[in-house]
Coordinates of C-alpha atoms in Angstrom, one line a residue:
X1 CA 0.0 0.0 0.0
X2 CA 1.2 3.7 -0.5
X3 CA 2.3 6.1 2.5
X4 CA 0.1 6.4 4.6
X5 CA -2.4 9.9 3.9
X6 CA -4.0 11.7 6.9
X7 CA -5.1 14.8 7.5
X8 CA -5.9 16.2 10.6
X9 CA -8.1 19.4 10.7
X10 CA -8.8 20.8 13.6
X11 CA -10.8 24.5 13.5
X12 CA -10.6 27.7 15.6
X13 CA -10.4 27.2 19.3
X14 CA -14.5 27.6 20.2
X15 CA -17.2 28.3 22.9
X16 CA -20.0 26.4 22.3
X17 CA -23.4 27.2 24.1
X18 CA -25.0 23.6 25.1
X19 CA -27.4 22.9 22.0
X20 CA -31.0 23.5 22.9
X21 CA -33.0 19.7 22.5
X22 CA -35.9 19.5 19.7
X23 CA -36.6 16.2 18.2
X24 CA -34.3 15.6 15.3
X25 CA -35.7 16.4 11.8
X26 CA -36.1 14.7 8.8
X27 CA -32.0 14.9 7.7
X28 CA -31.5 17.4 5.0
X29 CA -28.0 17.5 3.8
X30 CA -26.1 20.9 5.0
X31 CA -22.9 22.6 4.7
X32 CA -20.0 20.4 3.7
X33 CA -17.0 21.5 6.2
X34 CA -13.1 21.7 4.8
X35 CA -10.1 21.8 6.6
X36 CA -9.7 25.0 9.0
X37 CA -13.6 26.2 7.7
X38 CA -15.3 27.4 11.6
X39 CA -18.9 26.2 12.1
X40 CA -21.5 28.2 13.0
X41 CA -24.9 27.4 14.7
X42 CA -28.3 28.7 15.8
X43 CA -31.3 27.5 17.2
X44 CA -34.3 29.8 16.5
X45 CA -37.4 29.9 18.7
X46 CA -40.1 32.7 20.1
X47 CA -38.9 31.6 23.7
X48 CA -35.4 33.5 23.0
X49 CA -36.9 37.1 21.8
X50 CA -35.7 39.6 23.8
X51 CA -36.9 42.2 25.4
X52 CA -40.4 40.4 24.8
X53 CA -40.7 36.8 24.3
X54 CA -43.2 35.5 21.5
X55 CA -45.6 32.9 21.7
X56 CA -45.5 31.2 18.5
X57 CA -45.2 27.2 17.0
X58 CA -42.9 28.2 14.7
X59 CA -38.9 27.3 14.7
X60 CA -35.9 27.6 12.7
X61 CA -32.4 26.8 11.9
X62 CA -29.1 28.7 11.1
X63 CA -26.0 26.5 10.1
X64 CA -23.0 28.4 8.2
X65 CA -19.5 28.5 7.8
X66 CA -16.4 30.8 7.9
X67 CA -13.7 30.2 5.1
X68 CA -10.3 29.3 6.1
X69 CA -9.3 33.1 5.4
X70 CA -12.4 34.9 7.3
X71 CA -13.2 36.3 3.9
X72 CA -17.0 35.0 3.5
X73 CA -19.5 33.6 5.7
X74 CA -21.4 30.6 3.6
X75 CA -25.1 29.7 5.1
X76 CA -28.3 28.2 5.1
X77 CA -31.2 29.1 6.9
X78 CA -34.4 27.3 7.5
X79 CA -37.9 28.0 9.4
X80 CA -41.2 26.8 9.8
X81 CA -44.7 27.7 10.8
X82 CA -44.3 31.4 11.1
X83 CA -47.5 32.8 12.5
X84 CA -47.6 36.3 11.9
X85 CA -48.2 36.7 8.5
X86 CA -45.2 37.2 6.2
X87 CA -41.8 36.7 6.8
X88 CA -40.6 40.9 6.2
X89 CA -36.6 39.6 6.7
X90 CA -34.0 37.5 8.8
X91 CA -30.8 39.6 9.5
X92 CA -27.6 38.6 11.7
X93 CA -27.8 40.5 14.7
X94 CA -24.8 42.2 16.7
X95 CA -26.0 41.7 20.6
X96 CA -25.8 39.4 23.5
X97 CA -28.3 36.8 24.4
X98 CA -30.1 39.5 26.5
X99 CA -29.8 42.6 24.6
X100 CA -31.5 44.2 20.9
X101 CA -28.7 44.4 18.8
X102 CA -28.7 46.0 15.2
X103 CA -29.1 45.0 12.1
X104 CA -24.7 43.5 10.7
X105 CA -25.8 41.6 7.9
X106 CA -29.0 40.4 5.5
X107 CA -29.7 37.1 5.0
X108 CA -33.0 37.3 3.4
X109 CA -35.5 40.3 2.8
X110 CA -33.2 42.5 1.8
X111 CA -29.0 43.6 1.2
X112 CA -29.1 41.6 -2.1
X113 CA -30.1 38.9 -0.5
X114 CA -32.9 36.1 -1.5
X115 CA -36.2 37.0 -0.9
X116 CA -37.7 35.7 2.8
X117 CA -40.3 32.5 1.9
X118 CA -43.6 32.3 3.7
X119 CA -44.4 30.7 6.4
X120 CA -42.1 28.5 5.8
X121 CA -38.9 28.1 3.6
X122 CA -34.7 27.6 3.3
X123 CA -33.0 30.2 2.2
X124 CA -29.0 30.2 1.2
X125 CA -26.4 32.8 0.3
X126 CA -22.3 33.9 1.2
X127 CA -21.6 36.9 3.1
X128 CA -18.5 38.9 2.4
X129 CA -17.7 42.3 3.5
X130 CA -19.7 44.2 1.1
X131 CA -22.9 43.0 2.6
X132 CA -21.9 44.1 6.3
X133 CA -24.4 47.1 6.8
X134 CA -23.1 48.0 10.2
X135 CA -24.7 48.8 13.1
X136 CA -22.1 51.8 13.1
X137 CA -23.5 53.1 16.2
X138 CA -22.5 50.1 18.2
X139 CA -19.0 50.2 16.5
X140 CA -19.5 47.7 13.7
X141 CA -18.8 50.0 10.2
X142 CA -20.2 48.9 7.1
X143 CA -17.7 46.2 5.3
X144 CA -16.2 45.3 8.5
X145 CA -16.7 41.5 8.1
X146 CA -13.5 41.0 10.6
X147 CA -15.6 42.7 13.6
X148 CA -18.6 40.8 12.6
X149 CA -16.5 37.6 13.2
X150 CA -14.9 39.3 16.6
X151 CA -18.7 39.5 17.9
X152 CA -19.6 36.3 16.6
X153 CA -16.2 34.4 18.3
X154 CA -16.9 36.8 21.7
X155 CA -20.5 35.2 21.8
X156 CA -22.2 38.5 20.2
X157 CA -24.4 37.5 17.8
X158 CA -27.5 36.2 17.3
X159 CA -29.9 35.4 13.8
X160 CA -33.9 36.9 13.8
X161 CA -36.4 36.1 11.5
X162 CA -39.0 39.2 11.4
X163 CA -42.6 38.8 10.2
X164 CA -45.2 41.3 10.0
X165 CA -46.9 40.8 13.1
X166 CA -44.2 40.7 15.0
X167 CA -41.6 43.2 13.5
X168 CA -39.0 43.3 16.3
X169 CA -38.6 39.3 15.3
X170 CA -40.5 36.4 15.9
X171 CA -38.1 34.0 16.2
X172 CA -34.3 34.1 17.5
X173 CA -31.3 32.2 18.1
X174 CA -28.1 32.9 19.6
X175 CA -24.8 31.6 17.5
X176 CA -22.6 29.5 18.6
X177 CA -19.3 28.1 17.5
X178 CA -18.4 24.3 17.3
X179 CA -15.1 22.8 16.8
X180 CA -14.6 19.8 14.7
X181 CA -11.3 17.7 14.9
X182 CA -11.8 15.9 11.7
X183 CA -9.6 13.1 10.6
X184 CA -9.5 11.5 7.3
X185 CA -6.9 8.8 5.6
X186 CA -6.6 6.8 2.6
X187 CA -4.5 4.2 1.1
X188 CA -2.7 3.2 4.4
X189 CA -5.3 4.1 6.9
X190 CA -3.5 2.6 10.2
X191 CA -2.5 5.8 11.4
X192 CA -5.7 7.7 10.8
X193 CA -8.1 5.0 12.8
X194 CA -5.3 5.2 15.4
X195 CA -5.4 9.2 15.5
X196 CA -8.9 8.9 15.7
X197 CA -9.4 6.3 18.8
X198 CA -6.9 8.5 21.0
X199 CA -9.4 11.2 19.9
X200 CA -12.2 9.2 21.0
X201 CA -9.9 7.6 24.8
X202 CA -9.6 4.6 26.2
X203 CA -10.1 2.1 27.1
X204 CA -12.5 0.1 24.2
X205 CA -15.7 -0.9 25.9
X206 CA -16.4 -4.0 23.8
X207 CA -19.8 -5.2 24.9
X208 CA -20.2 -4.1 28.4
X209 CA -23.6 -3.1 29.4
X210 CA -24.8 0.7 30.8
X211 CA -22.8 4.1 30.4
X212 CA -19.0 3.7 30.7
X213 CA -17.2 6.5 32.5
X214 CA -14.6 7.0 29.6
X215 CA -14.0 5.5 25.9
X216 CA -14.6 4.5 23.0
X217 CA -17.4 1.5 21.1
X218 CA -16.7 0.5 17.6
X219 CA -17.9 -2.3 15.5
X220 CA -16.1 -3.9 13.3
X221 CA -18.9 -6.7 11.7
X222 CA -16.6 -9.7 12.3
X223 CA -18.1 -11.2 15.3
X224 CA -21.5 -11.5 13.4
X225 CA -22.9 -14.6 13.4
X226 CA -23.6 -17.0 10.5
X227 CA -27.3 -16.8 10.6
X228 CA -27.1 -12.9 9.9
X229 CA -24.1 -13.3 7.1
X230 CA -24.6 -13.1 3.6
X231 CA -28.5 -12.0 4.3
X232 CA -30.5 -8.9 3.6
X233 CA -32.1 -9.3 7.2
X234 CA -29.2 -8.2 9.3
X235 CA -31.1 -6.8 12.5
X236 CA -30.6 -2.8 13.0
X237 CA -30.6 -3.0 16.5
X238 CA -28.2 -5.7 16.7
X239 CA -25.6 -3.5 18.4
X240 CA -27.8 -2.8 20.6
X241 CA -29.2 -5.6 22.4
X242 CA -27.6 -9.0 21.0
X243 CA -24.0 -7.2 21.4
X244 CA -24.6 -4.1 23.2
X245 CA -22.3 -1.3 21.8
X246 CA -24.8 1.5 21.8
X247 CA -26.2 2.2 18.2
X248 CA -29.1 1.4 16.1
X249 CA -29.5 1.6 12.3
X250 CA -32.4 2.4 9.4
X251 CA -32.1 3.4 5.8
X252 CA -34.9 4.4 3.4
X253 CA -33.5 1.7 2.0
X254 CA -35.2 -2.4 2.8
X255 CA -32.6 -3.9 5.1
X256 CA -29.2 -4.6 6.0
X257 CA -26.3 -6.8 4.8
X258 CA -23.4 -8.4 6.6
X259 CA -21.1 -9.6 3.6
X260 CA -18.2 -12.2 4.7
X261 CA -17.0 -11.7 0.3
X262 CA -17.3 -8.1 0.1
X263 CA -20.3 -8.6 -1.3
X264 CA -19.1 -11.4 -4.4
X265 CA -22.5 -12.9 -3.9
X266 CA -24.7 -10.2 -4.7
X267 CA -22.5 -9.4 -7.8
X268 CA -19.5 -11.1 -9.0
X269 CA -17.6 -8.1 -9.9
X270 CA -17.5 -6.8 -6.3
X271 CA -15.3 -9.6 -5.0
X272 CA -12.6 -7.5 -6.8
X273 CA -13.9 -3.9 -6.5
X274 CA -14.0 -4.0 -2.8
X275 CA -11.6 -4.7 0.2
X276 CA -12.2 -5.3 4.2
X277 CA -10.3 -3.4 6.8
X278 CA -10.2 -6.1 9.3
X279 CA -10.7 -9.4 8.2
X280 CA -12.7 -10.1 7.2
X281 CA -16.6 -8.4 6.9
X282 CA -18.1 -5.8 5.6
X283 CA -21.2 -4.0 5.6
X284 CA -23.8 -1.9 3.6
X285 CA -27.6 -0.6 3.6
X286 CA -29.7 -2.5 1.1
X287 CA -31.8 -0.8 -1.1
X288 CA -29.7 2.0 -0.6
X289 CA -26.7 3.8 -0.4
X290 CA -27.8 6.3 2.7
X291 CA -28.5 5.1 6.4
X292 CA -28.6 6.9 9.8
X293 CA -27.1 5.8 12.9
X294 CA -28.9 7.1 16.3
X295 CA -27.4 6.3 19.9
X296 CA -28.2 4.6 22.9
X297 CA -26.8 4.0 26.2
X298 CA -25.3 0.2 25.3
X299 CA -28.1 -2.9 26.6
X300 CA -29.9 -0.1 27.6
X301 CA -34.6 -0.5 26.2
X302 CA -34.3 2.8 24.2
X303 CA -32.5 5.2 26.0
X304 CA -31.7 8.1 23.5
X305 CA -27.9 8.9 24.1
X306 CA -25.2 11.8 22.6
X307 CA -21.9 11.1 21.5
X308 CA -19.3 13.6 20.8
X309 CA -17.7 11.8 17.6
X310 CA -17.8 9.2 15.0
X311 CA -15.7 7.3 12.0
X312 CA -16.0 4.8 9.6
X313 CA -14.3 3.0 7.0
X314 CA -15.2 2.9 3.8
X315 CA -14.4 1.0 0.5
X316 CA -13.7 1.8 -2.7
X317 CA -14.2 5.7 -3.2
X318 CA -13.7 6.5 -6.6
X319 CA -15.5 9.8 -6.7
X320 CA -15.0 13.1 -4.4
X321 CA -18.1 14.4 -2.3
X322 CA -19.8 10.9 -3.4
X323 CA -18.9 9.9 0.6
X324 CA -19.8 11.6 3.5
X325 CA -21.1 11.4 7.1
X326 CA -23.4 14.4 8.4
X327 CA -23.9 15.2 11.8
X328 CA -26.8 16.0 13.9
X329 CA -27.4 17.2 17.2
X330 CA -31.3 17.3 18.2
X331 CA -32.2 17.6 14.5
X332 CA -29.5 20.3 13.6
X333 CA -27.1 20.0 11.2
X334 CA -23.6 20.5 12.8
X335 CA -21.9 20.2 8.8
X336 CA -21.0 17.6 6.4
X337 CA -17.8 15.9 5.9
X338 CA -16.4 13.8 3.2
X339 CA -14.1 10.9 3.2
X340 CA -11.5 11.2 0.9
X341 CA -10.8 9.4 -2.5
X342 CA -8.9 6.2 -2.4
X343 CA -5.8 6.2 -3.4
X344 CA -4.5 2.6 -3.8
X345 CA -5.4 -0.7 -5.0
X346 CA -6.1 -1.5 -1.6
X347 CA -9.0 1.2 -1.8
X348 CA -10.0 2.3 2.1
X349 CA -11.0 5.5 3.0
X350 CA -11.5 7.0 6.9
X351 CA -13.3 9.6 7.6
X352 CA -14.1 10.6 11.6
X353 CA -15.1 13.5 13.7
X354 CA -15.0 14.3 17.0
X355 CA -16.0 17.6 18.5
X356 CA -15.2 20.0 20.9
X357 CA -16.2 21.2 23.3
X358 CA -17.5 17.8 25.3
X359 CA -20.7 19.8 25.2
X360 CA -21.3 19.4 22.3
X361 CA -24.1 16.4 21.7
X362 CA -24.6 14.8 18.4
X363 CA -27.8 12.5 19.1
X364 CA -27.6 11.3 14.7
X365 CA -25.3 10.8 11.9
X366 CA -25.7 10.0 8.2
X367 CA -23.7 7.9 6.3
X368 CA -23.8 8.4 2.5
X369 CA -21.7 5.4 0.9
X370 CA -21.3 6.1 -2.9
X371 CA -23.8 7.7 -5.4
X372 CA -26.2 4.6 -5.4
X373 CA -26.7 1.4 -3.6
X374 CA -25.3 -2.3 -4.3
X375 CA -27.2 -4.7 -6.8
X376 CA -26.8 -8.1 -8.9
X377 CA -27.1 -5.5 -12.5
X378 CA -25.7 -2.7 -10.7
X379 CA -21.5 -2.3 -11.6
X380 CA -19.3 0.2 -10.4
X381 CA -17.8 3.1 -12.1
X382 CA -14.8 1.4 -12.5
X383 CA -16.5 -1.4 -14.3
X384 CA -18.7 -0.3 -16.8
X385 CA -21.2 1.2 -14.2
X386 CA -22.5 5.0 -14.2
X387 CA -22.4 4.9 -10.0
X388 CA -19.4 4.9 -8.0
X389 CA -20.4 2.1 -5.4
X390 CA -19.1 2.3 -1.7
X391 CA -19.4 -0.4 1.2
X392 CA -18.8 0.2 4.9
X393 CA -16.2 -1.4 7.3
X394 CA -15.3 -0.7 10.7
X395 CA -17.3 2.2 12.9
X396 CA -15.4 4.3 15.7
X397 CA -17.8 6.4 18.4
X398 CA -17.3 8.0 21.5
X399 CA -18.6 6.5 24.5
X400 CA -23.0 7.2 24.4
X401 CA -23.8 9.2 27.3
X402 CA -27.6 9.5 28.4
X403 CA -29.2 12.5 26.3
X404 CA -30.4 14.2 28.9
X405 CA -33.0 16.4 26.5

């Protein structure tokens, strides 16, 4: 195999407020996150207008990031169920969490900016300096994008969606920074999973049942039995309650598949394409080539549980951005991250996350593996197919904690 290729990417040192819970939401694919890009967050809800709260059912979202040189601000915003009348604009505001702020920057309604939908929409756009309007009188000029970020690192900002009945904002939300340590490797991926388990601690927790003070779960296939090998019936809470490791599975997809010949007997040219990490399964959605992982505390009869990071190894990548994992903490998106093309006949990728601070709780991930899922007439790209085709090997997660939400 070639030299080994990892990347560690770590962003700006952060403060992050503990995430607000709401039920997750249906995923949604976000932001995808480069190396030394910050992430930015916001929950938005009537509860956090200030000076006068705002009784309303509706709720929204703010996920963004900073470039690598502070010279744009890329996001998305989302809400639903606004309940006075039209949405007039949604601005980033320069304040505290207890405090009116004005008006920095646009990002609907207005300053170039899309128009706001009603009641409910997603809006997306890049800031850059020529779209920071101030407010001068609380020492932000216009085109100062650097003190924009200042506030927003110092805990100063916040994001309000304004309708007409309630022009001073009916729903708000405070940003708030998140640090991802992101590791990826390919070709030679030994020293990339074993970056990313010191990230996660010791010691391994195999199979022990309840919360662990400390550590690390992962799964690595090879210990499933026969009866659930080379099947499309592979429980998805098997690492849950017949080896209890803390995460359950589902995929829009029909099923799940334990392969013990990388998947030779669902097509004959994948006994070729594809290539185990350790020996000597590997796995994949069926039906599919998305699923979500969700935590619980390990043996535990659905406990909902957080973790603070997550990996997985993947096969045979042919194609960049066809590969990702997104996170989600209580049904935000906290960015997407890609694992890297192979690079080797050998063919592994690893891709893992862990974030910072320990605050931080991501209660879902999705795994994307390739552009389409696994079947007997379906080739890879690399063999006369239109899809590059992706399987799964070993997972890596943080200890899950009780989600307290």
């Amino acid at each position: 195999m070639k030299q080994l290729s990892i990347s560690v990417r770590v962003a700006a040192v952060a403060l992050l407020a503990m995430l607000i819970g709401m039920p997750d939401a249906p995923a949604q694919e976000k932001l995808t996150v480069n190396a030394g890009e910050e992430v930015l967050v916001a929950k938005l809800r009537g509860d956090d207008e200030f000076p006068s709260v705002i009784s309303t059912k509706a709720k929204g979202e703010f996920t963004a990031k900073v470039s690598s040189d502070g010279t744009s601000i890329e996001y998305e915003l989302s809400y639903t169920g606004i309940e006075g009348g039209n949405v007039t604009g949604a601005h980033i505001h320069f304040g505290h969490p207890f405090s009116t702020g004005g008006v920095a920057a646009f990002l609907c309604g207005g300053g170039n900016k899309p128009a706001c939908p009603s009641p409910s929409g997603r809006v997306t756009g890049t800031i850059v300096a020529g779209d920071i309007v101030g407010p001068a009188n609380q020492g932000i000029a216009a085109g100062e994008l650097a003190e924009l970020l200042r506030a927003i690192r110092r805990d100063r900002a916040y994001v309000n969606v304004h309708s007409t009945q309630f022009p001073g904002g009916e729903i708000r939300g405070h940003i708030a920074r998140v640090q991802p340590t992101i590791v990826t490797g390919t070709g030679n991926i030994e020293g990339a999973v074993a970056t990313f388990r010191t990230l996660l601690g010791d010691p391994l927790n195999g199979v022990l049942v309840g919360q662990q003070p400390a550590g690390r779960r992962e799964i690595n296939w090879d210990a499933v039995p026969a009866a659930f090998t080379n099947v499309d019936n592979f429980p998805a809470d098997f690492f849950n309650t017949r080896s209890p490791r803390g995460a359950v599975f589902s995929t829009p997809g029909t099923g799940f598949r334990v392969s013990d010949t990388n998947f030779a007997d669902v097509n004959a040219s994948y006994g070729a394409q594809f290539n185990f990490f350790s020996p000597n399964k590997t796995f994949a959605a069926v039906g599919s080539n998305i699923m979500d992982v969700r935590f619980e505390v390990a043996g535990s009869v659905a406990t909902p549980a957080v973790v603070r990071g997550f990996g997985v190894v993947f096969s045979d990548v042919d194609t960049a951005g066809s590969t990702k994992i997104e996170f989600f903490s209580h049904g935000m998106s906290l960015g997407v991250y890609n694992a890297p093309v192979r690079s080797d006949a050998g063919g592994l990728s690893f891709v893992g996350v862990v974030f910072h601070p320990s605050t931080v709780e991501v209660t879902r991930v999705r795994i994307t593996s390739g552009q389409g899922a696994l079947g007997a007439n379906v080739n890879d790209v690399t063999s006369g197919g239109t899809l590059d085709l992706v399987i799964m090997d070993d997972f890596f997660y943080s200890e899950p904690r009780p989600d307290v939400h």
